[in-house]
mmCIF file of C-alpha atoms and ligand atoms in Angstrom:
data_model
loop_
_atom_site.group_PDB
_atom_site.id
_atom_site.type_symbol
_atom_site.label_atom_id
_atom_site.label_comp_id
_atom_site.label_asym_id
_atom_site.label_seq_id
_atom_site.Cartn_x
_atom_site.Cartn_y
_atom_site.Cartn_z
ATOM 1 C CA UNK F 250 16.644 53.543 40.470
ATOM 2 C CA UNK F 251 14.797 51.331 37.654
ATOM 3 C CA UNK F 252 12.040 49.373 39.035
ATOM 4 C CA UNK F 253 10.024 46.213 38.009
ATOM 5 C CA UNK F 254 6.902 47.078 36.238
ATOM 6 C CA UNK F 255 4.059 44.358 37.155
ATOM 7 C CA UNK F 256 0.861 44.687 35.315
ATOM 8 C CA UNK F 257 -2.007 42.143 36.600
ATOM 9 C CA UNK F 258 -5.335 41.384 35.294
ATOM 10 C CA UNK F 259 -5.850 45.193 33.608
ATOM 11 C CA UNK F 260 -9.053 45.213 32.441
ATOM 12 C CA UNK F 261 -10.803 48.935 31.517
ATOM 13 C CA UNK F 262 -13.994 49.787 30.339
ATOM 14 C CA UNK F 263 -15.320 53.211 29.354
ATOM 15 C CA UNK F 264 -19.276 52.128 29.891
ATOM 16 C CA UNK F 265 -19.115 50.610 26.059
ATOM 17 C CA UNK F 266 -20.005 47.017 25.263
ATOM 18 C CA UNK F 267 -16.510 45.413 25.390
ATOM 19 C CA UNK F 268 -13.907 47.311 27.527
ATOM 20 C CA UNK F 269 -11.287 48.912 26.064
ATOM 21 C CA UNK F 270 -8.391 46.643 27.619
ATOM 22 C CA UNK F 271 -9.381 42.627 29.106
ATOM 23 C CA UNK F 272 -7.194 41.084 30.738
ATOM 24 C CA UNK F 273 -3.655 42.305 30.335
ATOM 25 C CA UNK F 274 -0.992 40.800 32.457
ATOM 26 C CA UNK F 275 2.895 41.791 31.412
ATOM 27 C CA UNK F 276 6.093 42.202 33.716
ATOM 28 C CA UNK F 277 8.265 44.850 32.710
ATOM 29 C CA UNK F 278 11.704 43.925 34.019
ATOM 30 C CA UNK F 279 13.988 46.680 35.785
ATOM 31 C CA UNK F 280 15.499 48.536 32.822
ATOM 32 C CA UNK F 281 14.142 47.011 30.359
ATOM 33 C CA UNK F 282 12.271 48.586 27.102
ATOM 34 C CA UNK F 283 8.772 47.228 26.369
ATOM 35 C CA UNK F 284 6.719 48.753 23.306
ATOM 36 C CA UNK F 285 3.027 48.247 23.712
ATOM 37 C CA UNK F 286 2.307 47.320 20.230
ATOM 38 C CA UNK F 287 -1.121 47.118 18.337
ATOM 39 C CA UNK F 288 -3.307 49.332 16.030
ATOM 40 C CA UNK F 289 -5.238 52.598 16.394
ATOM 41 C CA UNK F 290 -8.120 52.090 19.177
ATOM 42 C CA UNK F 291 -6.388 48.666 20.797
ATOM 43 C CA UNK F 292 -6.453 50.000 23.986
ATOM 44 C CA UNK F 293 -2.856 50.856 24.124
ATOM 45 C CA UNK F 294 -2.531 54.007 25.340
ATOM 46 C CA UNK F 295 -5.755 53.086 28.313
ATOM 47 C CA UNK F 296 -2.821 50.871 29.708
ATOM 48 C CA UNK F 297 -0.294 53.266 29.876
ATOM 49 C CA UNK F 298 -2.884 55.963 32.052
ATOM 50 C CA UNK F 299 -4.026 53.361 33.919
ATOM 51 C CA UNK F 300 -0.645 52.292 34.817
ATOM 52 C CA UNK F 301 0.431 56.574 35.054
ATOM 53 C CA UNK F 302 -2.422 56.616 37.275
ATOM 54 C CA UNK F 303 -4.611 59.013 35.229
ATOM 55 C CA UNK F 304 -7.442 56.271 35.010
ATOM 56 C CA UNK F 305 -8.401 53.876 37.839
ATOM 57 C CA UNK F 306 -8.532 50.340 35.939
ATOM 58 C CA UNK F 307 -12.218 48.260 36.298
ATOM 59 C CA UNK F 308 -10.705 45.801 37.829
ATOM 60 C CA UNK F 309 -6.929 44.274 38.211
ATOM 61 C CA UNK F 310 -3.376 45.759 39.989
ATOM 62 C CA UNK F 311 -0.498 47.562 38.914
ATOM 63 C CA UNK F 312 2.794 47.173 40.770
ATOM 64 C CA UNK F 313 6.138 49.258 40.440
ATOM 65 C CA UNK F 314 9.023 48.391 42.690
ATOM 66 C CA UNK F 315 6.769 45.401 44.184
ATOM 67 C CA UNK F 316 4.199 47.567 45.514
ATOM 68 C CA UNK F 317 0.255 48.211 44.329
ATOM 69 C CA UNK F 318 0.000 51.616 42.815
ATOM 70 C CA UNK F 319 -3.536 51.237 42.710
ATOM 71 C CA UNK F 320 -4.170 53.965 45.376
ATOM 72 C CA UNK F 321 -1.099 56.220 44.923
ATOM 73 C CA UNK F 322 -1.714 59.561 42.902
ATOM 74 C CA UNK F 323 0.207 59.835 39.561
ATOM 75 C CA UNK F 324 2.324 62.493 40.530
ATOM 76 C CA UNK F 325 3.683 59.773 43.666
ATOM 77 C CA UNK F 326 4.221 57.253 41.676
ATOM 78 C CA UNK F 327 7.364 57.332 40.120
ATOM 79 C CA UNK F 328 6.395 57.331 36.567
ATOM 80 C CA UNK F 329 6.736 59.791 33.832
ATOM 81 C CA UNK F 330 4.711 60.138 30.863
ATOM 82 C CA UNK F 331 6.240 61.700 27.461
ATOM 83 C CA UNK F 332 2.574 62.206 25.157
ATOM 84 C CA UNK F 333 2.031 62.320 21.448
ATOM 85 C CA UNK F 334 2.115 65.967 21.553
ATOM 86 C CA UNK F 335 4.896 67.606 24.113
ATOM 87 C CA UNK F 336 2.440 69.979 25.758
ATOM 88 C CA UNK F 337 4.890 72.300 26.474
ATOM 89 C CA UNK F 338 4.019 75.761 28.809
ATOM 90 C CA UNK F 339 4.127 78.204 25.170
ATOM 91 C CA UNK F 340 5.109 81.162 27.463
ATOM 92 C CA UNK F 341 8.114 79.382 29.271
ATOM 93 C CA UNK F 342 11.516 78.889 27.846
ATOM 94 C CA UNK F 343 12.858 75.392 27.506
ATOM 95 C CA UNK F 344 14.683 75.579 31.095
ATOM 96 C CA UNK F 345 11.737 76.379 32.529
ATOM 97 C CA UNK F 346 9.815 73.745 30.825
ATOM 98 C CA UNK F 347 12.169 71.211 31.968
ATOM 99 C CA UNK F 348 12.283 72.530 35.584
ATOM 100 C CA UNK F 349 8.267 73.055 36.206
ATOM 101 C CA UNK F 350 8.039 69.278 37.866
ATOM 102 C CA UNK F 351 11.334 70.267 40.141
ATOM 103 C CA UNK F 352 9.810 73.293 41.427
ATOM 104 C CA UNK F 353 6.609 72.275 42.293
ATOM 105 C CA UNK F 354 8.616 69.128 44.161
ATOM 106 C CA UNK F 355 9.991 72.082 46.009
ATOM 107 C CA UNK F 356 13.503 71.501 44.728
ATOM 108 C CA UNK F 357 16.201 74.194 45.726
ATOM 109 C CA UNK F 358 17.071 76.485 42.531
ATOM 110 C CA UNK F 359 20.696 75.681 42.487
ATOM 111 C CA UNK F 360 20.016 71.769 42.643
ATOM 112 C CA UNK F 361 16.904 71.703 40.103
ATOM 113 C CA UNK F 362 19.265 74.476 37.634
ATOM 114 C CA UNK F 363 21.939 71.153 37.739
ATOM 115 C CA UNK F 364 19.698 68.905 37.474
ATOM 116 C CA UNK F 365 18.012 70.878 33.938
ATOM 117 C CA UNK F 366 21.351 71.206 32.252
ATOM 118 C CA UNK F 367 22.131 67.825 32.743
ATOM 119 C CA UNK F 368 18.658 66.347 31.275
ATOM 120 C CA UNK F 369 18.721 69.170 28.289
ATOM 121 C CA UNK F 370 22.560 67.618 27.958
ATOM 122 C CA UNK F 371 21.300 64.512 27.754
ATOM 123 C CA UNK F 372 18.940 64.406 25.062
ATOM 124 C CA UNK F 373 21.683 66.917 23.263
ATOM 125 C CA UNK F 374 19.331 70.503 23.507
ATOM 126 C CA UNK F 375 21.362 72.678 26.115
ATOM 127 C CA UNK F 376 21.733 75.454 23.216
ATOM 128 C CA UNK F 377 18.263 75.752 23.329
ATOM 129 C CA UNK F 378 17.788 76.377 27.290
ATOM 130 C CA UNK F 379 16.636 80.154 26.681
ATOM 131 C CA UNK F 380 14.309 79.453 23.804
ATOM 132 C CA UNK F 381 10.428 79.364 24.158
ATOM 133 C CA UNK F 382 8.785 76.148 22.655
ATOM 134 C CA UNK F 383 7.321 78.033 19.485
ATOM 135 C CA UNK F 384 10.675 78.780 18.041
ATOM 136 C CA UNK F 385 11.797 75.083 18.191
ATOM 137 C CA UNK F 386 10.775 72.412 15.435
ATOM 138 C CA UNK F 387 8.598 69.356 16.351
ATOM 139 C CA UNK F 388 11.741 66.900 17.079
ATOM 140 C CA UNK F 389 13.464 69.337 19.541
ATOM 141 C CA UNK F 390 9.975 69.914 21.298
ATOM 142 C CA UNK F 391 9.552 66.380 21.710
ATOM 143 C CA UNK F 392 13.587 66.462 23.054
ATOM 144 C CA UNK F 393 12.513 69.231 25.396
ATOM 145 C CA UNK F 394 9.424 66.705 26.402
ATOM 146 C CA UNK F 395 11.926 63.937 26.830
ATOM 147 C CA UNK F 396 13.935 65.945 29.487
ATOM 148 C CA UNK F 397 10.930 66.876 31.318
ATOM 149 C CA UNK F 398 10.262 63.452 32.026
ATOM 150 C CA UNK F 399 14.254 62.586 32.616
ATOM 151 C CA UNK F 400 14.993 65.818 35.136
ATOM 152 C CA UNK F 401 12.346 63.504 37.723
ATOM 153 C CA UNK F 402 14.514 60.967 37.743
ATOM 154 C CA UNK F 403 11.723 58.418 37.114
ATOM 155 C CA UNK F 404 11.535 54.856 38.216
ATOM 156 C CA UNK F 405 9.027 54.456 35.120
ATOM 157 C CA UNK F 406 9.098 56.502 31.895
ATOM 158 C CA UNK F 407 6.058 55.903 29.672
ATOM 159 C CA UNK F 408 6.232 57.386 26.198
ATOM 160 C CA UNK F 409 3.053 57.691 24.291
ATOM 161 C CA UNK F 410 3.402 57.252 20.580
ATOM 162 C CA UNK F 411 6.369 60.230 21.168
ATOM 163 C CA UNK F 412 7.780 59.964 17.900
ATOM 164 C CA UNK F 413 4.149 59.688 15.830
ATOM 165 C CA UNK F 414 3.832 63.076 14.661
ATOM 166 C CA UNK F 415 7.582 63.550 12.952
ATOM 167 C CA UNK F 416 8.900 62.990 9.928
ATOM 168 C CA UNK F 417 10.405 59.549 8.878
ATOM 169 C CA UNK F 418 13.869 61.204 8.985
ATOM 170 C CA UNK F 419 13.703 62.857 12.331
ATOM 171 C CA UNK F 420 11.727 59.744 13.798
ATOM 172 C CA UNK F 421 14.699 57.702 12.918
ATOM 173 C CA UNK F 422 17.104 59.894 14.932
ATOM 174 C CA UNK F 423 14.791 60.370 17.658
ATOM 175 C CA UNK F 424 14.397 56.643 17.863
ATOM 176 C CA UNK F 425 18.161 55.956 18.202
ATOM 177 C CA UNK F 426 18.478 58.831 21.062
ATOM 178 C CA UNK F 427 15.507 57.592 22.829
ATOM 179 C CA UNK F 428 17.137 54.300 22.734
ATOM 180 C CA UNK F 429 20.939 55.826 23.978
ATOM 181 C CA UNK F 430 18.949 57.879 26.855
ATOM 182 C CA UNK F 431 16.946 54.628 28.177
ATOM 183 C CA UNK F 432 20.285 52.474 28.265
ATOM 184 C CA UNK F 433 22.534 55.206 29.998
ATOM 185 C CA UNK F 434 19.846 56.179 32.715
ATOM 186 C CA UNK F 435 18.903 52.512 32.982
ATOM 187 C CA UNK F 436 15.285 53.903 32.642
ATOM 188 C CA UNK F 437 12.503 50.937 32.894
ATOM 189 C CA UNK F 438 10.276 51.939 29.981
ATOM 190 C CA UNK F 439 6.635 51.304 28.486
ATOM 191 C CA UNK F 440 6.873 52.725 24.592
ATOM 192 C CA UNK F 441 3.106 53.214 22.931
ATOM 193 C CA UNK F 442 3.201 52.288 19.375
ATOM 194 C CA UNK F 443 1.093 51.630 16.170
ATOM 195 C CA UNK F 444 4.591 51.018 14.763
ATOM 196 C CA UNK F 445 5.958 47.478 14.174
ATOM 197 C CA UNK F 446 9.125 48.676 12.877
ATOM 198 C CA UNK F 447 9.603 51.061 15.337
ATOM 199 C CA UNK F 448 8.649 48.557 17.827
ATOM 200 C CA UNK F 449 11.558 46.361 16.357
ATOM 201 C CA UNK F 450 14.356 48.667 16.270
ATOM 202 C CA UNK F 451 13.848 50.142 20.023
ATOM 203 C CA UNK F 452 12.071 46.982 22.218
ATOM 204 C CA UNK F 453 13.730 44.173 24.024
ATOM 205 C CA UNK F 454 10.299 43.020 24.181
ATOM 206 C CA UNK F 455 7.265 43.670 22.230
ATOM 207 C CA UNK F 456 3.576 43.339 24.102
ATOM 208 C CA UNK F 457 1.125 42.841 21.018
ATOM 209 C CA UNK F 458 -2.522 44.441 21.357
ATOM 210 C CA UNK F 459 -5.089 43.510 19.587
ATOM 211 C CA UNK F 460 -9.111 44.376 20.589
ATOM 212 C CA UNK F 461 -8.231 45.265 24.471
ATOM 213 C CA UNK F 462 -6.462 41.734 24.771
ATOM 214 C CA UNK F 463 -2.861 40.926 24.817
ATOM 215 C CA UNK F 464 -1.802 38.503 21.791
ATOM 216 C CA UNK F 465 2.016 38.106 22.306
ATOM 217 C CA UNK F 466 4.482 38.951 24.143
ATOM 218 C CA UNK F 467 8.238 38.329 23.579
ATOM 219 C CA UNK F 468 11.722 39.284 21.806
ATOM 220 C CA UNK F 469 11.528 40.950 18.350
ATOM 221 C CA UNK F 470 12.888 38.220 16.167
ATOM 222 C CA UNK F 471 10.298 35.558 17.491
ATOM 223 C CA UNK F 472 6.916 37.664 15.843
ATOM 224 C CA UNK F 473 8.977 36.675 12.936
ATOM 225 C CA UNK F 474 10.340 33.510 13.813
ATOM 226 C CA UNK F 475 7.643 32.362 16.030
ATOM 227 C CA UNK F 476 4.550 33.951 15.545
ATOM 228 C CA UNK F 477 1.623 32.504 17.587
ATOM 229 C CA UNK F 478 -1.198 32.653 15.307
ATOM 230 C CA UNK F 479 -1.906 34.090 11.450
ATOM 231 C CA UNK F 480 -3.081 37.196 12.875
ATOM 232 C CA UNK F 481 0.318 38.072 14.393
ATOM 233 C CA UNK F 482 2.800 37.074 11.628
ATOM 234 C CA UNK F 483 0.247 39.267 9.093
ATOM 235 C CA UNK F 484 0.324 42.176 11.430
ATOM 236 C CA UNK F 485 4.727 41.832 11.132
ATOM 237 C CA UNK F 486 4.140 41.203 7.504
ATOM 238 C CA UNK F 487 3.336 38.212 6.571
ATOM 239 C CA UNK F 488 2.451 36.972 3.208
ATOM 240 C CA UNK F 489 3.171 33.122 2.826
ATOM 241 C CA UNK F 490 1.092 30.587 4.225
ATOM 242 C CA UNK F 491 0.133 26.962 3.160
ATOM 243 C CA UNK F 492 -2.099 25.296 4.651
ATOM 244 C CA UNK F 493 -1.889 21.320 5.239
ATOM 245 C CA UNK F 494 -2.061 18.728 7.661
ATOM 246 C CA UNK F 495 0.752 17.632 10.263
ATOM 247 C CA UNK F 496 1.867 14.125 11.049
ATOM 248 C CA UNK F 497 5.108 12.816 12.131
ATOM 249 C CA UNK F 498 6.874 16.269 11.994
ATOM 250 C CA UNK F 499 6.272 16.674 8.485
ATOM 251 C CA UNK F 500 3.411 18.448 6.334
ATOM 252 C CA UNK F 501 1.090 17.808 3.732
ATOM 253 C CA UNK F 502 0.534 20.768 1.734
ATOM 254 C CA UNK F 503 -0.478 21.208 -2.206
ATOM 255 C CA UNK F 504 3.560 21.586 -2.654
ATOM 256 C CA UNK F 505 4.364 17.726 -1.526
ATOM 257 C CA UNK F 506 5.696 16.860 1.960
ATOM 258 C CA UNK F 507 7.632 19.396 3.768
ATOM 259 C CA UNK F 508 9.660 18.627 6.615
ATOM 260 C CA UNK F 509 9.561 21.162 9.454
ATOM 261 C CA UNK F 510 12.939 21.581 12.044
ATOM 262 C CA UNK F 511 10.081 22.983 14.321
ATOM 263 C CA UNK F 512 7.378 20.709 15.974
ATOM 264 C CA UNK F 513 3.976 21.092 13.990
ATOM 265 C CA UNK F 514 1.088 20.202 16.523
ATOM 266 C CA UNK F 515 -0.641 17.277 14.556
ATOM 267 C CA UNK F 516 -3.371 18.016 12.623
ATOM 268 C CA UNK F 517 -4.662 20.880 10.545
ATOM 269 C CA UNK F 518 -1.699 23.375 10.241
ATOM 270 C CA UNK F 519 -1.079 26.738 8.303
ATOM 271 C CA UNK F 520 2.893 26.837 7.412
ATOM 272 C CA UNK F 521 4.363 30.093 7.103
ATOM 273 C CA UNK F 522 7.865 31.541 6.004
ATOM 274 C CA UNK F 523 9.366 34.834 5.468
ATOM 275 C CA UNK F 524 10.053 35.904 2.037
ATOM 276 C CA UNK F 525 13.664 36.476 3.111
ATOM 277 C CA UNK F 526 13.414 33.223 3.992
ATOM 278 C CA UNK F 527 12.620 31.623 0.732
ATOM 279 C CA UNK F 528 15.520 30.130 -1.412
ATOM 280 C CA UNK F 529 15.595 29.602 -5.407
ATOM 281 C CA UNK F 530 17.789 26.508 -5.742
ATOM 282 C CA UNK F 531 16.974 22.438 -5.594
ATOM 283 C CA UNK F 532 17.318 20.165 -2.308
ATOM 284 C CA UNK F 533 14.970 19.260 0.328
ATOM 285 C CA UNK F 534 11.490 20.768 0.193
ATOM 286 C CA UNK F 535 12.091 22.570 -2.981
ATOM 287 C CA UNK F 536 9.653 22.136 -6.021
ATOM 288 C CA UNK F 537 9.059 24.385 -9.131
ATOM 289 C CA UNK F 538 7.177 27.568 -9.563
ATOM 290 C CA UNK F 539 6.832 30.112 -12.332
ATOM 291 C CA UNK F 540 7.855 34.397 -11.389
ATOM 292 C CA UNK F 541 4.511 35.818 -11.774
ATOM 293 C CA UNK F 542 5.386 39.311 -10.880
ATOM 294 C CA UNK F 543 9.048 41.164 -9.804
ATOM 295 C CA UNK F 544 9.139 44.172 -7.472
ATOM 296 C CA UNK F 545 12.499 45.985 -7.384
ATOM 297 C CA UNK F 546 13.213 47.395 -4.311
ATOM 298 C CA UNK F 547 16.772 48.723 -4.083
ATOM 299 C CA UNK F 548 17.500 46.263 -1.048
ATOM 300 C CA UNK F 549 15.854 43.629 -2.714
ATOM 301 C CA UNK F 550 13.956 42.519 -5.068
ATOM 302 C CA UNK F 551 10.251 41.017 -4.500
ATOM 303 C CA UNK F 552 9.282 37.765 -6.882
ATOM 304 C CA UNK F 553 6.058 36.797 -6.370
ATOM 305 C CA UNK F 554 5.955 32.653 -7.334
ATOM 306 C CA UNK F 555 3.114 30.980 -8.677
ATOM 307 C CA UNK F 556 3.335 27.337 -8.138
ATOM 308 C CA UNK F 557 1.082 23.800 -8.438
ATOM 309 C CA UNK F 558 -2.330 23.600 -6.716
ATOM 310 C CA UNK F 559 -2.832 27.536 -6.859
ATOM 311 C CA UNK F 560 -0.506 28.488 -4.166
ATOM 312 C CA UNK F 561 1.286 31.795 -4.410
ATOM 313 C CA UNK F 562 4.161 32.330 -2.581
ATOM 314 C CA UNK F 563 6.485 35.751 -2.093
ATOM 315 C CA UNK F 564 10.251 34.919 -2.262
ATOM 316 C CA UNK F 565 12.568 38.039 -1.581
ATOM 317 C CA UNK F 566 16.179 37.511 -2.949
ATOM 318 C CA UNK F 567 19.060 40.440 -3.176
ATOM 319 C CA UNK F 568 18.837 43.102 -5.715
ATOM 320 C CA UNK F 569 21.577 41.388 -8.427
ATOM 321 C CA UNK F 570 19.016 38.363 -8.887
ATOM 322 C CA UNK F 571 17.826 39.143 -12.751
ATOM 323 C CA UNK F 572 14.604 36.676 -13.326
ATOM 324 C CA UNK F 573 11.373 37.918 -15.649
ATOM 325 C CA UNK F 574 8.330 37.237 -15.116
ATOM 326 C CA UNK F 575 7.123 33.798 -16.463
ATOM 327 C CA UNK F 576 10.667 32.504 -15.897
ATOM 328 C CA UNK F 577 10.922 28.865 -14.171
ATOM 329 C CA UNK F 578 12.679 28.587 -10.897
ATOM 330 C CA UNK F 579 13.334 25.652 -8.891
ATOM 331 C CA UNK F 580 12.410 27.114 -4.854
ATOM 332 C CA UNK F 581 13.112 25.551 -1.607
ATOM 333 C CA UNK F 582 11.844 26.425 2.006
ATOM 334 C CA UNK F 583 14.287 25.841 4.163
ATOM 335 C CA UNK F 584 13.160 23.329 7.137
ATOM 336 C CA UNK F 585 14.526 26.021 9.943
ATOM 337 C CA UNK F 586 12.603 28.644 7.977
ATOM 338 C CA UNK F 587 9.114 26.966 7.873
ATOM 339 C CA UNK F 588 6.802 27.853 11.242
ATOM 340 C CA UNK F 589 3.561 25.705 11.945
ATOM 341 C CA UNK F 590 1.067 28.169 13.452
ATOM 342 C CA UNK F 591 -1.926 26.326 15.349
ATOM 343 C CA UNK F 592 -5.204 26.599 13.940
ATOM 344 C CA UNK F 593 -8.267 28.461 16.088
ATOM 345 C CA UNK F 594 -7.672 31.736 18.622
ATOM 346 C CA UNK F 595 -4.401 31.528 20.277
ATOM 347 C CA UNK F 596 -3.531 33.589 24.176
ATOM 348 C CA UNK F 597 0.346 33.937 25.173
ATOM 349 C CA UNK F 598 0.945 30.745 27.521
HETATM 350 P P1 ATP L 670 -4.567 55.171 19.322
HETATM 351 O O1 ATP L 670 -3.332 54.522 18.803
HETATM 352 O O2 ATP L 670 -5.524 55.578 18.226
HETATM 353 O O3 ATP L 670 -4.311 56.255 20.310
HETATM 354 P P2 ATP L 670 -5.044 53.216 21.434
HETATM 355 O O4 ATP L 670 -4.637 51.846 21.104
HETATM 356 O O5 ATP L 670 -4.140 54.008 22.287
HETATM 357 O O6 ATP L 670 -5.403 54.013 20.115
HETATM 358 P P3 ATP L 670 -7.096 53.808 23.361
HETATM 359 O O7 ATP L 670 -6.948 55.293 23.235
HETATM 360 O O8 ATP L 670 -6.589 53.163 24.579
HETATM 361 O O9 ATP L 670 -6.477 53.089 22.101
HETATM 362 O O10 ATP L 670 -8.640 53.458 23.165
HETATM 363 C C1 ATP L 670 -9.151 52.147 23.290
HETATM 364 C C2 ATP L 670 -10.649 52.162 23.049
HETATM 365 O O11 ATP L 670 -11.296 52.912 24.066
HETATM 366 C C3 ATP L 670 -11.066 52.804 21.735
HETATM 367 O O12 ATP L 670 -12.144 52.073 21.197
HETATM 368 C C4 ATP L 670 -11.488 54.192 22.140
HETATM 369 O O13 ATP L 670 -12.470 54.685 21.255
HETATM 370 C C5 ATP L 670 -12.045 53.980 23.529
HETATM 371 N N1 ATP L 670 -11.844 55.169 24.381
HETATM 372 C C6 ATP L 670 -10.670 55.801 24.638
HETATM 373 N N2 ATP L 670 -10.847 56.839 25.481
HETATM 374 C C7 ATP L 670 -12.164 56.878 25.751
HETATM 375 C C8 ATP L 670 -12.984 57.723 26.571
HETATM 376 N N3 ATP L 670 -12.462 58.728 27.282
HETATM 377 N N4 ATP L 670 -14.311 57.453 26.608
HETATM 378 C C9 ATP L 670 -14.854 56.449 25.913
HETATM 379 N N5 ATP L 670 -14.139 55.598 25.137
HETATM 380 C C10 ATP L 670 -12.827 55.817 25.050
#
């Protein structure tokens, strides 16, 4: 049922200077979750009508199941769109929201009545078949919306940013359900985002947009582990980075010599490390530092670190760790921690 979701080349302008998407190239694999990642205006949600088929792309291809979709209307394509808003009919109940797409298919009443129950079942709303949209709250719309797109049966489900306008409470249920629903149905799926977290807990992959142009694509853990350039590991957070030079797989840096487990290209480098990653005891590529600030945060607690040649760095340890500020702390940065990113722009390979 899933299909393979090739996009090729998308590039979209809206008449402006710089077109709203350049360039993007991503394969979707056959029940996989991809979030299109990347901040307001990026272009994100351009990809996901061009690829719906409610925009014709400037130039480039879009293939689902193999085949170009370039000339297929949306409604033939196999792909179902879940928007920001649900856009439900006000003056239908939730059955017949869920059913409109089957009728106008021409699906026989007993068949597309089956076929309702089982997508309201799904995304756990059957008690609320007989209701009209206005007496439902914004999660169990956006439910509703959900089965809408499931009762199709689509070889594609797009969601736009479905989860944007609910509370961080509801979101996080929504998020896991969303999550349950794409594994059962085996659902190939493009998720819009602004939300890195978000992006985290529900991807297998994450495409990152930046300015129209794809910056990375790959697993969760690696924006972390592996960012590709500054720009990405800020955008997942960030804070640490050293800048120094890289010969023999160790780096010069205003902190001594630190030796990296992962190849530095040779040359200018910026080091980075997650404040997770940081460590407060002695041993290889550790060096003093005064606590210039601590930031409790239940889960942990935030020490920011001054140490020698002006560098600040942000070391997050768990919550029992009791330092004060202008304490002094012996830290360490753990060679598997430490990530060389490449100096200048930087494209997915
Ligand atoms: P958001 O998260 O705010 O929805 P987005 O990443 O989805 O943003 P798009 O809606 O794809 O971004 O917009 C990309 C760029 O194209 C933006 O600069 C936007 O202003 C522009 N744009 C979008 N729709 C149109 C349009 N119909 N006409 C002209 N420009 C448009």
């Amino acid at each position: 049922m899933s299909a393979r979701l090739e996009i090729e080349g998308l590039t979209h302008s809206y008449g402006g200077d710089e077109p709203a998407l350049s360039e993007l190239t991503l394969s979707v694999e056959p029940g996989e979750l991809v979030a299109l990642l990347g901040p307001s205006g990026c272009g994100k949600t351009t990809a996901l009508k061009v690829v719906a088929g409610l925009l014709s792309p400037t130039h480039g291809d879009v293939r689902i199941g193999g085949e170009s979709v370039l000339g297929v209307p949306p409604e033939r394509r196999g792909a179902a769109m879940v928007f920001q808003k649900s856009l439900l009919f006000p003056h239908m109940t939730v059955e017949g929201n869920v059913g409109f797409g089957l009728r106008m298919r021409g699906v026989p009443r007993g068949e597309a009545r089956g076929r309702v129950e089982r997508a309201l079942k799904r995304v756990r709303i059957e008690g609320f078949a007989g209701r009209k949209p206005g007496a439902l709250s914004g999660g169990q719309q956006q439910r509703v919306a959900l089965a809408r797109a499931l009762v199709t049966e689509p070889r594609l489900l797009l969601l736009d940013e479905p989860l944007s306008a609910l509370d961080a409470n509801l979101r996080e249920g929504m998020r896991e359900l969303i999550k349950e629903v794409q594994r059962e149905g085996d659902h190939t799926t493009v998720f819009v985002t602004h939300d890195q977290e978000e992006a985290v807990v529900l991807a297998d992959r994450i495409a990152l947009v930046t300015g129209g142009r794809l910056r990375m694509y790959d697993h969760p853990e690696a924006f972390y582990e592996r960012p590709l350039s500054r720009e990405i590991a800020e955008f997942f957070g960030a804070t640490n980075f050293l800048r120094g030079q890289a010969r023999n797989g160790c780096v010069e840096t205003p902190l001594g010599t630190l030796r990296l487990e992962h190849p530095a290209p040779p040359g200018e480098v910026t080091l980075t490390i997650r404040p997770e990653a940081v460590r407060l005891e002695g041993g290889e590529n550790s060096f003093s530092a005064r606590v210039r600030g601590v930031t409790y945060l239940g889960t942990q607690v935030l020490y920011g670190l001054d140490v020698s040649g002006g560098v600040h760095l942000r070391a997050a340890l768990p919550p029992h760790t009791r330092l004060a500020v202008g304490d002094e702390v012996t830290a360490r940065l753990p060679a598997e921690s430490l990530w060389a990113l490449a100096d200048g722009e930087t494209t997915p390979g």
